[in-house]
GROMACS .gro file of C-alpha atoms in nm:
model
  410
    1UNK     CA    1  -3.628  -0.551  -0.485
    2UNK     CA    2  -3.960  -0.425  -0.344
    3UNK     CA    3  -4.138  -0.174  -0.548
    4UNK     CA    4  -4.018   0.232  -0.467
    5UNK     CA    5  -4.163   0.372  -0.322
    6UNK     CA    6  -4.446   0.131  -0.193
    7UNK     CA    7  -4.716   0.253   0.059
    8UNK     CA    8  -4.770   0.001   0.350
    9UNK     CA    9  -4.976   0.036   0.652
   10UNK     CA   10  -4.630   0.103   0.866
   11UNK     CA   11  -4.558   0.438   0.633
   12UNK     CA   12  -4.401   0.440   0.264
   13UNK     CA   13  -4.127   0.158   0.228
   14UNK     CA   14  -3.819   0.197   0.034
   15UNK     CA   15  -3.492   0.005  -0.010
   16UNK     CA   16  -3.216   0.130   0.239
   17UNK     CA   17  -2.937   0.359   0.175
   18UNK     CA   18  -2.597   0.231   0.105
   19UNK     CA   19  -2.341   0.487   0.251
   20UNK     CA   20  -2.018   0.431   0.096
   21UNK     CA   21  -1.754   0.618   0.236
   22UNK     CA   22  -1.712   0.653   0.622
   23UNK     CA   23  -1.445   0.772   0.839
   24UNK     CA   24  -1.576   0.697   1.162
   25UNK     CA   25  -1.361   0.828   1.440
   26UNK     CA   26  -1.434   1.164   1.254
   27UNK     CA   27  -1.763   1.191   1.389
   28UNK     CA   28  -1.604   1.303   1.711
   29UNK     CA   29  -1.452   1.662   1.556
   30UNK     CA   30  -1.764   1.771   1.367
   31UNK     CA   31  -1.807   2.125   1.457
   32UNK     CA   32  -1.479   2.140   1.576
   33UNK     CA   33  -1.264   2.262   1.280
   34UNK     CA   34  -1.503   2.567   1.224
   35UNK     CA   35  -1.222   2.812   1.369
   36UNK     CA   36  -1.043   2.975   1.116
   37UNK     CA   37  -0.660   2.904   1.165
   38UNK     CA   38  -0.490   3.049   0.860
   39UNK     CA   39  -0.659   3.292   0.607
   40UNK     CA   40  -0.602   3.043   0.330
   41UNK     CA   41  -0.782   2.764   0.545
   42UNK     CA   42  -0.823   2.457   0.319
   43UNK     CA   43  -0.842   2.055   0.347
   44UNK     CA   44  -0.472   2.077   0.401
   45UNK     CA   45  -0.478   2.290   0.726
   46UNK     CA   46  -0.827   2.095   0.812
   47UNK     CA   47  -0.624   1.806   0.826
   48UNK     CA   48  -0.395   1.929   1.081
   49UNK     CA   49  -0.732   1.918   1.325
   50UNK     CA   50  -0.819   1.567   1.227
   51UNK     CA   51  -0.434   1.442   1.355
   52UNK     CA   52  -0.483   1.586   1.645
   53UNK     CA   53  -0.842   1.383   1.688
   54UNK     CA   54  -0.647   1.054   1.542
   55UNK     CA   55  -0.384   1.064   1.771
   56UNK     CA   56  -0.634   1.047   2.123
   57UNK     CA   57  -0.825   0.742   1.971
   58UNK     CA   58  -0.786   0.376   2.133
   59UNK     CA   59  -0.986   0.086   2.047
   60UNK     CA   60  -1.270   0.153   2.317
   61UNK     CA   61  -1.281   0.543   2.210
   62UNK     CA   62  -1.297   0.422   1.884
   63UNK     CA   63  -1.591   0.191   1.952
   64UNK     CA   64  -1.747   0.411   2.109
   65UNK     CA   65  -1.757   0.690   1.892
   66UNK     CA   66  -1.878   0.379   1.578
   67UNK     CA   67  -2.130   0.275   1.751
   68UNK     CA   68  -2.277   0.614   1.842
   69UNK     CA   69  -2.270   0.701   1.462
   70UNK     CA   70  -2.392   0.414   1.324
   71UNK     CA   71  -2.735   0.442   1.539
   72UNK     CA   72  -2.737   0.795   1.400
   73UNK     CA   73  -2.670   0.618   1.062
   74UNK     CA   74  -2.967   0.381   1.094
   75UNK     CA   75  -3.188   0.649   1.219
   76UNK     CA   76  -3.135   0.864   0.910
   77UNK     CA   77  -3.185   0.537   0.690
   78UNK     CA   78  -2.851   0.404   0.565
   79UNK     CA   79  -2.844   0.021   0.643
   80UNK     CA   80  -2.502  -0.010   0.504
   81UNK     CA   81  -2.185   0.143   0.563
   82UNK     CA   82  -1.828   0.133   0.393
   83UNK     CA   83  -1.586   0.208   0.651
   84UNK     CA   84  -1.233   0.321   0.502
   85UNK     CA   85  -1.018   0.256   0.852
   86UNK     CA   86  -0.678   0.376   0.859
   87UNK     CA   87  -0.628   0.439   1.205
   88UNK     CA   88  -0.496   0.089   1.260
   89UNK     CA   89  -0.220   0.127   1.522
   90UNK     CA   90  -0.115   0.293   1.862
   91UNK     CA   91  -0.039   0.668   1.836
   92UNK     CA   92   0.371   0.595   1.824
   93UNK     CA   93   0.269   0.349   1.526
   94UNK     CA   94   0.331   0.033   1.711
   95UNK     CA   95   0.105  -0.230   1.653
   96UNK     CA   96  -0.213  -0.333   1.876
   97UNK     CA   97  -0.197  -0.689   2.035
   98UNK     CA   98  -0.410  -0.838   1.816
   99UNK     CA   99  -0.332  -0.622   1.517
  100UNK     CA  100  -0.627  -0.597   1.437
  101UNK     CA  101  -0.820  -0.406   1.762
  102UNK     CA  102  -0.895  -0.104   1.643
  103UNK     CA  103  -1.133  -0.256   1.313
  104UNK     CA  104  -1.233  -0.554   1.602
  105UNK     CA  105  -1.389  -0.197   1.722
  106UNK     CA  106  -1.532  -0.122   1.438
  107UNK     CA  107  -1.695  -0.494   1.366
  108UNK     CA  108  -1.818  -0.446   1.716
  109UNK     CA  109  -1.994  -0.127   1.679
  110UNK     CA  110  -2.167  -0.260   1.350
  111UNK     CA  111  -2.273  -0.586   1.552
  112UNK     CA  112  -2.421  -0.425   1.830
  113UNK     CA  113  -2.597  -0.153   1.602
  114UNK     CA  114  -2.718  -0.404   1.338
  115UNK     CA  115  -2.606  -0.217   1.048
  116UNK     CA  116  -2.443  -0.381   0.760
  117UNK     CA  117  -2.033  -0.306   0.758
  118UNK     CA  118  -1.796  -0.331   0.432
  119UNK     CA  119  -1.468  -0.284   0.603
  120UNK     CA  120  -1.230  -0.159   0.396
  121UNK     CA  121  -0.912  -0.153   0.575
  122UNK     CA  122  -0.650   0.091   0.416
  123UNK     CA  123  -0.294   0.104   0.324
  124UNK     CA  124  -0.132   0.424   0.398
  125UNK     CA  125   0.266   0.377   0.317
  126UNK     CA  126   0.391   0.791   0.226
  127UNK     CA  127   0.355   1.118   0.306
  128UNK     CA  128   0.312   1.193  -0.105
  129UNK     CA  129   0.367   1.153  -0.467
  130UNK     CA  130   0.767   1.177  -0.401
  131UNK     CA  131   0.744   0.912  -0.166
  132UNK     CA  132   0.839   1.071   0.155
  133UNK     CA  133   0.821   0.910   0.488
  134UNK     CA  134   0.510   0.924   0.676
  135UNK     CA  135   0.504   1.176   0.917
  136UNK     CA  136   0.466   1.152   1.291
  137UNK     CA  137   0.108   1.196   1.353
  138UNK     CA  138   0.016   0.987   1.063
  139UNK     CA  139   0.300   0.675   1.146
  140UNK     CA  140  -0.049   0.476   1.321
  141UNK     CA  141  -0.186   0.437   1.004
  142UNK     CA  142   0.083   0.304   0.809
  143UNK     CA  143   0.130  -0.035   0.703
  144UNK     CA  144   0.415  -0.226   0.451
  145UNK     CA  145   0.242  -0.423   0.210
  146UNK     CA  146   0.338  -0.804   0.406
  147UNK     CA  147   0.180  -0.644   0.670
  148UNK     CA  148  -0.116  -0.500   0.564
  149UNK     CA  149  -0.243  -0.793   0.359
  150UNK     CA  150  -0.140  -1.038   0.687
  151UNK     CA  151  -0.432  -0.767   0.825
  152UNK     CA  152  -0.666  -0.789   0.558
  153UNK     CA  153  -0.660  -1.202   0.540
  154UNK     CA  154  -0.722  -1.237   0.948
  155UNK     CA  155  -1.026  -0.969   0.816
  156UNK     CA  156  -1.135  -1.124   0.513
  157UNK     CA  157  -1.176  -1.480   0.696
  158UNK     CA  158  -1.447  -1.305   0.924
  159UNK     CA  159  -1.699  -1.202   0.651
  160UNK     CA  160  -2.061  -1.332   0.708
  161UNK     CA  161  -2.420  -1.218   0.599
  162UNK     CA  162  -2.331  -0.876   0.770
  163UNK     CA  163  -1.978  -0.771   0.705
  164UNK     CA  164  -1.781  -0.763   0.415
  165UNK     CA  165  -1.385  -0.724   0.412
  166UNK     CA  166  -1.277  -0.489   0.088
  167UNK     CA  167  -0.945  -0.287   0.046
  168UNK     CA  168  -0.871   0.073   0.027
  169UNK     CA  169  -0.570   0.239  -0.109
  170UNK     CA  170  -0.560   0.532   0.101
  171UNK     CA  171  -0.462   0.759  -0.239
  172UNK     CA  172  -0.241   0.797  -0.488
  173UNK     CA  173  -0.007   0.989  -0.308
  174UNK     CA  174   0.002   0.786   0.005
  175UNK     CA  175   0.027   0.408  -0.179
  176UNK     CA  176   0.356   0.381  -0.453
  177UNK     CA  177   0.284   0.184  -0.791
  178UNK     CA  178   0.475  -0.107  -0.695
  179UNK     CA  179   0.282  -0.125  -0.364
  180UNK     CA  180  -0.057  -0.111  -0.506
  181UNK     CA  181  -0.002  -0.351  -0.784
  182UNK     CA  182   0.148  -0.624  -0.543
  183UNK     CA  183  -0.179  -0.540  -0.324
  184UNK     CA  184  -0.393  -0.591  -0.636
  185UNK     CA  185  -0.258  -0.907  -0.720
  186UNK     CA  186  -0.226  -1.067  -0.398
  187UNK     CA  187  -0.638  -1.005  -0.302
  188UNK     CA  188  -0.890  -1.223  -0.415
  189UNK     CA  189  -1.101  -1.151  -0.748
  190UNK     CA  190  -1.433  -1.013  -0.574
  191UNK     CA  191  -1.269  -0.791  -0.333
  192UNK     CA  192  -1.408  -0.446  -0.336
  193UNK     CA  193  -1.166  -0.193  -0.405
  194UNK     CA  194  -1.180   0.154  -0.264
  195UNK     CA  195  -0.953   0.480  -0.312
  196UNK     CA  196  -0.940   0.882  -0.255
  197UNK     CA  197  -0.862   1.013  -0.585
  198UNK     CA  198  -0.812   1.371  -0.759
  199UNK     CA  199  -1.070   1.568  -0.424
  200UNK     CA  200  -0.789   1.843  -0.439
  201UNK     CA  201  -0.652   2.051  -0.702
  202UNK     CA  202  -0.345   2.075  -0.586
  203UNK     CA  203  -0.345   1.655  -0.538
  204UNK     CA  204  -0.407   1.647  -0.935
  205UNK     CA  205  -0.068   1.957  -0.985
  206UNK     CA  206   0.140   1.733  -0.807
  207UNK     CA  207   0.013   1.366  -0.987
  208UNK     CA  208   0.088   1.550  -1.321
  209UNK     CA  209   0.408   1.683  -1.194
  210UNK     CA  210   0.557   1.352  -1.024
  211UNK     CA  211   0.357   1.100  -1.269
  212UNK     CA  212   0.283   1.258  -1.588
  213UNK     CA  213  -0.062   1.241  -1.577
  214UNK     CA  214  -0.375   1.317  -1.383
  215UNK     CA  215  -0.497   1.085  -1.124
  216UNK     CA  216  -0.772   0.934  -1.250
  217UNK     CA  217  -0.598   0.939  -1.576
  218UNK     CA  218  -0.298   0.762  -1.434
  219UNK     CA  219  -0.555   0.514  -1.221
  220UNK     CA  220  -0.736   0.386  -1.555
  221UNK     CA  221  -0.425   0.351  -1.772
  222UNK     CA  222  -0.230   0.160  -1.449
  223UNK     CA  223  -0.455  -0.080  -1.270
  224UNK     CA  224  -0.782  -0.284  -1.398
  225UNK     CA  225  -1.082  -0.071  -1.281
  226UNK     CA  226  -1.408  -0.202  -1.324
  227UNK     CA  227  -1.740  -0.236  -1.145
  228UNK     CA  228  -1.555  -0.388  -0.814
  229UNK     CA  229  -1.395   0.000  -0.774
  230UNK     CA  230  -1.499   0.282  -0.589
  231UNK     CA  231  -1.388   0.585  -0.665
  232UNK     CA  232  -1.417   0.849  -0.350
  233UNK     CA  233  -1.466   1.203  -0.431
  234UNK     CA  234  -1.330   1.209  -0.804
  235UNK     CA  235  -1.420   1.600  -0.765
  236UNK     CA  236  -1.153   1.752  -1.059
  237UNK     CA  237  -1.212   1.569  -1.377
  238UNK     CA  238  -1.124   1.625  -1.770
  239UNK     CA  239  -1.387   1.487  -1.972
  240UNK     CA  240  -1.165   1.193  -2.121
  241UNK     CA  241  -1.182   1.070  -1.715
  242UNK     CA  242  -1.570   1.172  -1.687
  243UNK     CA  243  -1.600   0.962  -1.994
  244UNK     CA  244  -1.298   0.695  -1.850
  245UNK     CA  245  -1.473   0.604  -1.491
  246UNK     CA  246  -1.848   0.581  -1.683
  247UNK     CA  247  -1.675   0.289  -1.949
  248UNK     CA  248  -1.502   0.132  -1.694
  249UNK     CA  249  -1.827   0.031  -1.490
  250UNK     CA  250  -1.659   0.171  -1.176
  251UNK     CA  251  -1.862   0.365  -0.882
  252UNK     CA  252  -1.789   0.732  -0.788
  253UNK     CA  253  -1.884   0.788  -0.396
  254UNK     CA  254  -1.958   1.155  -0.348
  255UNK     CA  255  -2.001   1.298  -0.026
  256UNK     CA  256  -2.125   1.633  -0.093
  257UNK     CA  257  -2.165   1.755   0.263
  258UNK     CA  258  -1.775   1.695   0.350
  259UNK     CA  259  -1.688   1.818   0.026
  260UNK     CA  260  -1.870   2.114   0.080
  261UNK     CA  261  -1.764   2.185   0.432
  262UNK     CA  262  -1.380   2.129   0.339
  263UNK     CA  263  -1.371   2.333   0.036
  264UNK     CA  264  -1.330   2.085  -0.246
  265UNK     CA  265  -1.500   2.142  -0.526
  266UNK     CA  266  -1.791   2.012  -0.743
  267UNK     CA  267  -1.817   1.722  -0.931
  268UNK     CA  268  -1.928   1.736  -1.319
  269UNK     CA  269  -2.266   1.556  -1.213
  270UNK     CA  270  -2.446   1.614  -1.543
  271UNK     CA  271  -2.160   1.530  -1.759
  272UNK     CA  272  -2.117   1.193  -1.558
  273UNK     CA  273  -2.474   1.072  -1.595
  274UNK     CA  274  -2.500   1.184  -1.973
  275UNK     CA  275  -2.229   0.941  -1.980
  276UNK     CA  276  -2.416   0.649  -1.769
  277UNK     CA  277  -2.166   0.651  -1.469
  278UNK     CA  278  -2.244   0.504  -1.165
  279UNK     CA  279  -2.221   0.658  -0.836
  280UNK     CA  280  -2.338   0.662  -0.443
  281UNK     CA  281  -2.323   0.892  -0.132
  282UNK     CA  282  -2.106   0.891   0.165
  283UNK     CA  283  -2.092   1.083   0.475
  284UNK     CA  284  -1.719   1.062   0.493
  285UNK     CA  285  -1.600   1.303   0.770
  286UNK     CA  286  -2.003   1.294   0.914
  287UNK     CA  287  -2.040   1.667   0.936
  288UNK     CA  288  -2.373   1.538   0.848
  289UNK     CA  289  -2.572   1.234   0.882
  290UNK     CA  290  -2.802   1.215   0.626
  291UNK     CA  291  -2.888   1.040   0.348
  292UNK     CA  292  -3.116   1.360   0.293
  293UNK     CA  293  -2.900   1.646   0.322
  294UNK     CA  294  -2.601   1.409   0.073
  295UNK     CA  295  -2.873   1.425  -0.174
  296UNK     CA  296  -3.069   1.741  -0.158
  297UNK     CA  297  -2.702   1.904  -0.157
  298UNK     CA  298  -2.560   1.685  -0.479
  299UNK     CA  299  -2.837   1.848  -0.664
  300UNK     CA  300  -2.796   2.186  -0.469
  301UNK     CA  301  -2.462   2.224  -0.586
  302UNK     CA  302  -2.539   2.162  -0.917
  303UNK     CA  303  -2.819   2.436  -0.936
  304UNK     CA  304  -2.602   2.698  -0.781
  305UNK     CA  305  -2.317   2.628  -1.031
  306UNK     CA  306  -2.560   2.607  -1.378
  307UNK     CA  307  -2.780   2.848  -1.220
  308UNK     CA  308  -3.060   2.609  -1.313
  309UNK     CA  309  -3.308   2.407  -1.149
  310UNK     CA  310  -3.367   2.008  -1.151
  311UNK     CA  311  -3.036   1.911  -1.304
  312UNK     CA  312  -3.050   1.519  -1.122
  313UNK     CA  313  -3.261   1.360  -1.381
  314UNK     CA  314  -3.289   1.105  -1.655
  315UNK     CA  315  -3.495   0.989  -1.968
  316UNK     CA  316  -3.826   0.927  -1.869
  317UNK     CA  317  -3.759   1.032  -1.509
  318UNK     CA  318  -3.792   1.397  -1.510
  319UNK     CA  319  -3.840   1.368  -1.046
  320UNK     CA  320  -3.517   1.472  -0.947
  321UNK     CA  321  -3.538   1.269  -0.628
  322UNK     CA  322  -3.674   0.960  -0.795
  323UNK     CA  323  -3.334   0.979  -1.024
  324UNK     CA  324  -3.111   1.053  -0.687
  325UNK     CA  325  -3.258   0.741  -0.519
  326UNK     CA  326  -3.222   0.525  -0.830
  327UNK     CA  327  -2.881   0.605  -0.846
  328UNK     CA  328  -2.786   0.505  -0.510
  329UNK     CA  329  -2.981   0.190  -0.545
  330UNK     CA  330  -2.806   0.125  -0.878
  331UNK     CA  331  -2.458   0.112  -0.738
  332UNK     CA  332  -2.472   0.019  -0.394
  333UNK     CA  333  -2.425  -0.401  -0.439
  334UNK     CA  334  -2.129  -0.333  -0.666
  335UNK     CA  335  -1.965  -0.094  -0.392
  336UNK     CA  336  -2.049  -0.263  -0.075
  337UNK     CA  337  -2.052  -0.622  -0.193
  338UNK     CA  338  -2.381  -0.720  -0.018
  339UNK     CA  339  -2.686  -0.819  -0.211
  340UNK     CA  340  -2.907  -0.645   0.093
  341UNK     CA  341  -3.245  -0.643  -0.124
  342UNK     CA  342  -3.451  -0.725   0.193
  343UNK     CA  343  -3.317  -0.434   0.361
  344UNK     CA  344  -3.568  -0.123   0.430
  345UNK     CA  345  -3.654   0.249   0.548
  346UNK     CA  346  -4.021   0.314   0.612
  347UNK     CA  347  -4.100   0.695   0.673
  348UNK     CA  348  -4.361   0.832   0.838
  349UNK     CA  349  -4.692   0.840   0.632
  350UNK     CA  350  -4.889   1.079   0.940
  351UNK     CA  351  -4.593   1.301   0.942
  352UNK     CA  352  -4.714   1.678   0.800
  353UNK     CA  353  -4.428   1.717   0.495
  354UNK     CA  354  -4.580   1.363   0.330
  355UNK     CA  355  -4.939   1.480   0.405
  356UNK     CA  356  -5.099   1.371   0.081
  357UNK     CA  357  -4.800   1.242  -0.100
  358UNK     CA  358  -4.810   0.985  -0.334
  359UNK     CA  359  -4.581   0.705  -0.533
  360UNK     CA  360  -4.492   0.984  -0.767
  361UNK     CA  361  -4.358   1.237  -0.526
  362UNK     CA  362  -4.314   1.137  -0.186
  363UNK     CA  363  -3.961   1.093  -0.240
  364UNK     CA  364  -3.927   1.467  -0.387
  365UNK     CA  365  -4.079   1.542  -0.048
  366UNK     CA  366  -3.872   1.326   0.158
  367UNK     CA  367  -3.590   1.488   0.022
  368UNK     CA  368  -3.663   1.824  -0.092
  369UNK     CA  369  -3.931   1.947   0.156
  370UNK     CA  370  -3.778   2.061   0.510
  371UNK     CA  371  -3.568   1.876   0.798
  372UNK     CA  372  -3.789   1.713   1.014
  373UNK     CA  373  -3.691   1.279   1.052
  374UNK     CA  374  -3.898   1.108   0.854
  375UNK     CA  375  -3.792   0.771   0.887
  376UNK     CA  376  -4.054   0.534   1.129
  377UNK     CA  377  -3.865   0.190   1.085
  378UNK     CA  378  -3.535   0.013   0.935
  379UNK     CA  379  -3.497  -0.307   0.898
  380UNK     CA  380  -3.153  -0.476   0.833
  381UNK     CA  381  -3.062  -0.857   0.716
  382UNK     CA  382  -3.450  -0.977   0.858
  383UNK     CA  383  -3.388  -0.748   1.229
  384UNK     CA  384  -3.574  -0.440   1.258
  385UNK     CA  385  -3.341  -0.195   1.434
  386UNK     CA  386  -3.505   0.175   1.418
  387UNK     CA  387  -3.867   0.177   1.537
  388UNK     CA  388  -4.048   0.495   1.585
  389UNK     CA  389  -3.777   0.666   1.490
  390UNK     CA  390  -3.566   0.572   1.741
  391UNK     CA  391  -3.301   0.259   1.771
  392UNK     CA  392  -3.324   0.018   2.037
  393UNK     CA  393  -3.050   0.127   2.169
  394UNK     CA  394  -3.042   0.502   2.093
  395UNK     CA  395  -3.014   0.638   2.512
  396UNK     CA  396  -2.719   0.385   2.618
  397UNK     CA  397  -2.500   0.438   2.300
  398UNK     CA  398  -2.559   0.836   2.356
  399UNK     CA  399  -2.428   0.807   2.715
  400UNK     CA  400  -2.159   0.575   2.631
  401UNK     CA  401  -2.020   0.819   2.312
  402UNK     CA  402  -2.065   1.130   2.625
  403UNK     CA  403  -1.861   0.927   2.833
  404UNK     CA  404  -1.571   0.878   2.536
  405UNK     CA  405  -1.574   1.203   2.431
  406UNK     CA  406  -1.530   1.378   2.772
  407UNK     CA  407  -1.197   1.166   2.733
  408UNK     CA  408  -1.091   1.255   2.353
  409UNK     CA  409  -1.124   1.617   2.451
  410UNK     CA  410  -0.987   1.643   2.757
   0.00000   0.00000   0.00000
């Protein structure tokens, strides 16, 4: 991997950003769950909103609304993206002809855009931990197992220097043991798995209640997690699973900005890297689009919860943001499943907030010193995409993602 940061003639150059958790036809309702509808307004009532958006999606919506947000994605310097797709169906839950249209959608947006995709297609079988039927508004993302992993081999068959095919269990609650283990044994040995686990508190009552044991507790002790696993969120830990994910060699993909903005929680950051764990960022429901604002917030939250400053850092690395990017560069091959060492974010060496900034703190500055775009150029897989800022195709995506959304919210 090139040097980071290294100054070039183009700007500073740095290794791009790996964003591993996506939920992409969610871009179209940020900003538009901000209404209080009950007094106790949580993720559970947030997720009556995001139903609602599901249900009005179609594959061309859908590719619409991907291809919009990966530009923005590529502008803000992530050159790979895990999508976790669970919208797979028509609203009544019948199947698309081919099957597979709405993540053909997806695998289009990421072509036209240029940024590397790690499809993760999901299974999504109950409604919770007792195994209830899914209900109405969620039937188009359900799946049996024949016919999710039917989905995932016409997938997995496509993979080529720019998209990877991984599964996700949607969560704990939504896949039963006997479904995920058959899943896990029928996949092949360098898929990348990918799973919601223990983001709400009342997700972790129930697991204990219905299972006996906390999720990640029950996760570790029931399937073989290692450094091929993702673990999304992770946000209410004991320290025997702080301690649990780190041994295992597993990836936790936190997405402070959703996890903020839907009321979840922190995670135990310092306890997890005093016990070496591994870990990424995702913009998830992409109330945000920013590599920046993921990281500046991780170590925002921390502060405001110790009441201490510069919490994100390790031995011998006392720069906070030199410790944040490390971290994402440390885990985002095992995650995504792309060796994308060529791939690269130059910002802009002229622009005011890097004025005089050097190897040893231009990426505190990138990242803690104000919100003006800084990145200049991305390149992806030997293409440069972003140039000036700007992609190539930045003014006919934003006209075609108008266009869908005067539909979705009509």
């Amino acid at each position: 991997m090139h040097d980071v940061p290294a100054s070039t003639p183009a700007g500073w150059r740095l290794p791009g950003v790996a964003n591993l958790h996506s939920h992409a036809f969610q871009r179209a309702m940020a900003g538009l769950a901000e209404v209080q509808t009950d007094p106790a307004d949580s993720f559970w009532t947030w997720r009556e909103t995001m139903y609602r958006m599901a249900g009005r999606f179609d594959p061309d919506s859908l590719r619409a609304v991907a291809t919009q947000l990966y530009v923005e994605m590529l502008e803000a310097g992530y050159t790979t993206v895990c999508e976790f797709h669970y919208v797979h169906h028509a609203p009544n839950g019948a199947p698309y002809a081919p099957a597979s249209a709405m993540a053909d959608a997806l695998i289009d947006a990421a072509r036209a855009t240029g940024i590397r995709l790690t499809l993760l297609p999901v299974l999504y079988m109950s409604g919770g931990f007792d195994g209830r039927p899914l209900g109405e508004r969620q039937r188009r993302f359900g799946h049996d197992v024949d016919g999710y992993l039917r989905l995932f081999a016409d997938l997995h068959a496509r993979q080529d220097d720019t998209l990877r095919v991984g599964c996700a269990l949607h969560s704990l609650r939504a896949v039963p043991p006997d479904a995920m283990h058959a899943v896990l044994a029928a996949l092949p040995g360098d898929a990348r798995m990918h799973i919601h686990i223990a983001e709400q508190v009342p997700e972790v009552d129930e697991c204990v209640a219905l299972r006996g044991a906390r999720p990640v507790a029950w996760l570790l002790d029931n399937a073989s997690v290692d450094a091929r696993w993702t673990l999304v969120h992770a946000t209410h830990l004991d320290d025997a699973e702080v301690a649990g994910i780190a041994r295992s060699g597993a990836t936790v993909a936190l997405c402070p900005t959703t996890e903020a903005n839907l009321g979840d929680g922190l995670f135990p950051l310092r306890d997890y890297l005093d016990a070496g764990g591994a870990w990424g960022i995702g913009s998830d429901s992409h109330i945000s689009v920013s590599p920046v604002e993921e990281l500046r917030w991780l170590e925002y939250g921390q502060r405001l919860v110790t009441r201490r400053r510069n919490i994100a850092v390790a031995t011998g690395t006392p720069s906070v943001g030199a410790t944040l990017f490390a971290g994402v560069q440390a885990s985002a091959a095992a995650s995504t499943g792309f060796d994308a060492h060529d791939d690269a974010v130059v910002l802009d060496a002229d622009a005011p907030l890097l004025a005089g900034a050097t190897e040893r703190d231009v990426l505190d500055r990138w990242l803690f010193a104000g919100n003006r775009p800084l990145v200049r150029e991305v390149h992806v897989a030997g293409r440069q995409v972003v140039a000036d800022g700007r992609h190539a195709l930045h003014e006919d995506v934003a006209r075609g993602y108008a266009n869908a959304m005067l539909g979705l919210l009509a």
